[in-house]
Amino acid sequence: MTRFLAWTAFLLGVLYFILPLIGMTEFSLKMRRGEYSFDAYRAVFGDPRFWETFSYSLTLAAATIVFGVLLVVPTAYWVRLKLPQARPIIEFITLLPLVIPAIVIVFGYIRLYNTSSILPLTGSALGTDILLTMGYATLALPYMYRAVDTGLRTIDVATLTEAAQSLGAGWFTILARIILPNVLVAVLSGAFLTLAIVIGEFTMAALLNRPAFGPFMQLLGANRAYEPPALAVIAFAITWGCMGLIQLVTRFSKHERAKV
Amino acid sequence: MSKFQLRRPAKRRLPLEWLGILPFVAFAMLFLVLPTMKIVVGAFQTSDGGFTLQNLIDLNTASIRSAYWTSIKLSLITALLGCAVGFAMASAVVFGGLPKRVRSPLLTFSGVASNFAGVPLAFAFIATIGPAGLITLELRDLGINLRAYGFNLLSFWGLVVTYLFFQIPLMILIIIPALDGLKREWREAADVLGATSLQYWRMVALPILFPSLLGTFALLFANAFGAVATAFALTGPQLNIVPIKLFAQIRGDVLGNPNLGYALAFGMIVITGLANVTYIVLRTRSERWLK
Amino acid sequence: MAFLELSNLEKVFGTNRVVTDFTMGIEKGEFVSLLGPSGCGKTTVLRMVAGFETPTSGAIRIDGQDVTGQRTNQRAIGMMFQAYALFPNMTVADNVGFGLKVKGVPREERKDRVAEMLRLIGLPDLGSRFPFQLSGGQQQRVALARALAPRPRVLLLDEPLSALDAKVRVSLRNEIRDIQRELGITAIFVTHDQEEAMSISDRIVVMNGGIAEQVGAPFEIYNNPRTRFVAGFVGTLNMLSATVEDPAERMLTLAGQRVVLARGEIATPRGETVTLALRPEAIHLGRAEGCEVALPATVEEVHFLGSVIRIRARVAGTVVALDTFNRPDQPPPPPGSAAEISFAARDVILLAD
Ligand SMILES: Nc1ncnc2c1ncn2[C@@H]1O[C@H](COP(=O)(O)OP(=O)(O)O)[C@@H](O)[C@H]1O
Ligand SMILES: [Mg+2]
């Protein structure tokens, strides 16, 4: 009885999740009348805006990841090592982006950093790109911080630091050569998750008026029929790829640790 | 004598140590706290900077009230359904005697699906149950017209169905570890003491899971409440929910009053904030038994 | 017919036969221990009695009623687990009252019973605490009270003491035994600790590889172990090889000396070797009174344990352990010295296999 109910619940759930995936795939292949074809994909990949926006988002994702790592790893390390009393505050801050909607945050950006403010970031393309990167770093902060902090918990930060200091290492060396390699898996997991979040992000990019992949998809969706599902398939594949990479690095690291 | 030697030096709070988190604090101030404060303050300001409650009072129009109400309903319903369905699937996998092999793929898939939100998700559902979607067409061939039954993807319930695609997996991701934390001994102890399965769930398992369930509910609520992209790509700018209204306001001041935009955004913060405060209060009350 | 009857119980997991042909009757009020090494199937037997596992074959009868196919929550059984089994979300009082509550016992009656149980376990004032506020020993006491509150027909205890530290373990086991006696409840106690089993059981079942090797009172098990496994698992044992001279007369030679056993059947033909076993306390240093057998030995190690001195000596090619009581006027022989050991033929245990 329990088992029957369990299977029913599980299979109904699977059905709900699989149908949209089948639906979008099927639809994306229907561009040519009467037969399945990859025409929609060809159209998407043949569109220069696809490549422009995609590489723009990819660049921003890379910038977000680099900035996020530089911000989060030293902070999480320092809090663990010297400032355990700051922990609750830091954790509270890192959880805020889950509570304050992204649209509210970006609204604040637009009003705070407009052309007439002290820091007129929205006044130039580069400035807006920086602002958008900061916005993405904010969105990714809860995940990045959690991943790195969990990674740090598994190593003895204090002992490693003391050992390195006794050998004459400075803070930069300790962070770059000792701490970072030890939490690399956590950092990579956070990085891939950031990539998955940033690559198709719509709200912030659209409101800051930047040529990112998310707004491009939305625009295409408003004007075309067959390309959007093709884009959905591509986006799903990218998300899946990111999650797959997270699993891969995690499994690889477990393997490594088991060998030691 | 030795007493004094043994006593460790009183811990000095070096302000220098706090310098270590200065970059983080600066980042958080500049890109999280101050922008939010700007909204909050703006909600209480007139266009020339004076204090006023007029913006909040002006929120009380039929259109804005209905937008908030629709948003709250949407978030509540998708959070509730997301929790319920996610819980059912997770417990099916953890307790239902499903083969162990389905567990890891389910977790991976949930990771993917919970992040597959926004514009492409809307496309997937349009291609499936939109006017020309796969299921819509299949059902029409079978003589069932979804529209005739009142279903429209570009409506409230269409949005609910779509949001569940990321709400359910999020619940699964969070609740499976919590279900794993239920010890076999608790179930067996209840069983041997004469409790039925229902009594075990009502008196032991659910109270233990309550904080996790509640936390996930609050998270799912906020998740749905702030979501813009999926709804926007699905229905365009006309659907009357708060985030879309705010989106249109930021883009083009459709309300004709910039400070009303602040008030609208402030209302969003208040609601997600309230959801989380409720969560924290209930959690502390339900967790007296935790260390 | 005994109060609790286990007949020909078998349990197979996949291809792994975990319990084989387990049969025993337990009288009302009896305290029986299942003793054996880890993995020998003790828990599985207990879980079949509780109803968590269905026997592959065989039957379980409580008070004449066949419960083999009955659901656990219908069996009116009490159980104590190794650890962590208290419901963390309930106070001590709510934990103890749980079994009564699910039975629908009215609140007032429940309160009285809970108070009675808390007095019984010696924690009358801790009813409003949560489990995490208790020590391990207190938690297990509460678990006992919780198991006993609904007046179960049988109490099952699966290594309830093994997560506790040594001192608490000893005091709590005595307390469990006292309470069990006072209530007259039938109990099955699982342990891998032979001293624990010896000290509190009416009878012990020694298990090995899913089979009950021997069932008997502690005195019987210790002094007349039937198999080599039982002899070796229960207490320390010295093994010596002897050659059969005359099976009918129970006559053997051991290191050139003739030994006539006082008991046991020798099924081995003349000229073959058999294994003899001796408890350390049956071997004496020097030629003791009433000891027919004396052998030359070399002292190898001396361990002073307080009231007892344990000596390891080499005899006829093997090392034996022997215990002597400490006597202030008689220091033990130094290691390396030659000595003589002796034992009485009536203390020799002949092992079946
Ligand atoms: N549910 C199960 N499935 C498969 N094998 C099991 C199961 N439960 C116990 N076993 C196996 O049965 C054997 C006996 O287990 P158990 O009764 O727990 O031993 P004990 O309590 O004496 O240590 C062990 O080898 C164990 O691996
Ligand atoms: Mg066991």
Coordinates of C-alpha atoms and ligand atoms in Angstrom, one line a residue, chain B residues 184, chain C residues 13-14 16-19 36-45 47 53 158-159 190 207, ligand 1:
Chain B
R184 CA 14.6 4.9 12.4
Chain C
F13 CA 17.9 -11.6 4.0
G14 CA 18.3 -12.2 0.3
N16 CA 21.9 -14.5 3.7
R17 CA 20.5 -16.8 6.4
V18 CA 20.8 -14.7 9.5
V19 CA 18.8 -16.7 12.0
G36 CA 26.9 -13.4 21.0
P37 CA 29.4 -11.5 18.9
S38 CA 28.3 -8.6 16.6
G39 CA 26.4 -9.8 13.6
C40 CA 25.3 -13.1 15.0
G41 CA 21.6 -12.4 14.6
K42 CA 20.7 -11.3 18.1
T43 CA 19.0 -8.1 17.0
T44 CA 17.2 -9.9 14.2
V45 CA 15.6 -12.3 16.7
R47 CA 13.1 -7.5 15.9
E53 CA 10.9 -8.2 10.7
D158 CA 18.6 -4.2 22.4
E159 CA 22.0 -3.4 23.8
V190 CA 20.5 -8.4 23.8
M207 CA 24.4 -17.3 19.7
Ligands
LIG1 N1 17.6 -5.6 6.9 C1 18.7 -6.3 6.7 N2 19.0 -6.7 5.4 C2 20.1 -7.4 5.2 N3 20.9 -8.0 6.1 C3 20.6 -7.7 7.4 C4 19.5 -6.8 7.7 N4 19.5 -6.7 9.1 C5 20.6 -7.5 9.5 N5 21.2 -8.0 8.5 C6 22.4 -8.9 8.6 O1 22.1 -9.9 9.5 C7 23.2 -10.2 10.3 C8 22.8 -10.2 11.8 O2 22.5 -8.9 12.1 P1 22.0 -8.5 13.6 O3 20.8 -9.3 14.0 O4 21.9 -7.1 13.6 O5 23.3 -8.9 14.5 P2 23.6 -8.6 15.9 O6 22.5 -7.8 16.5 O7 23.9 -9.9 16.6 O8 24.9 -7.8 15.9 C9 24.3 -9.3 10.0 O9 25.2 -9.9 9.1 C10 23.6 -8.2 9.2 O10 24.4 -7.7 8.2

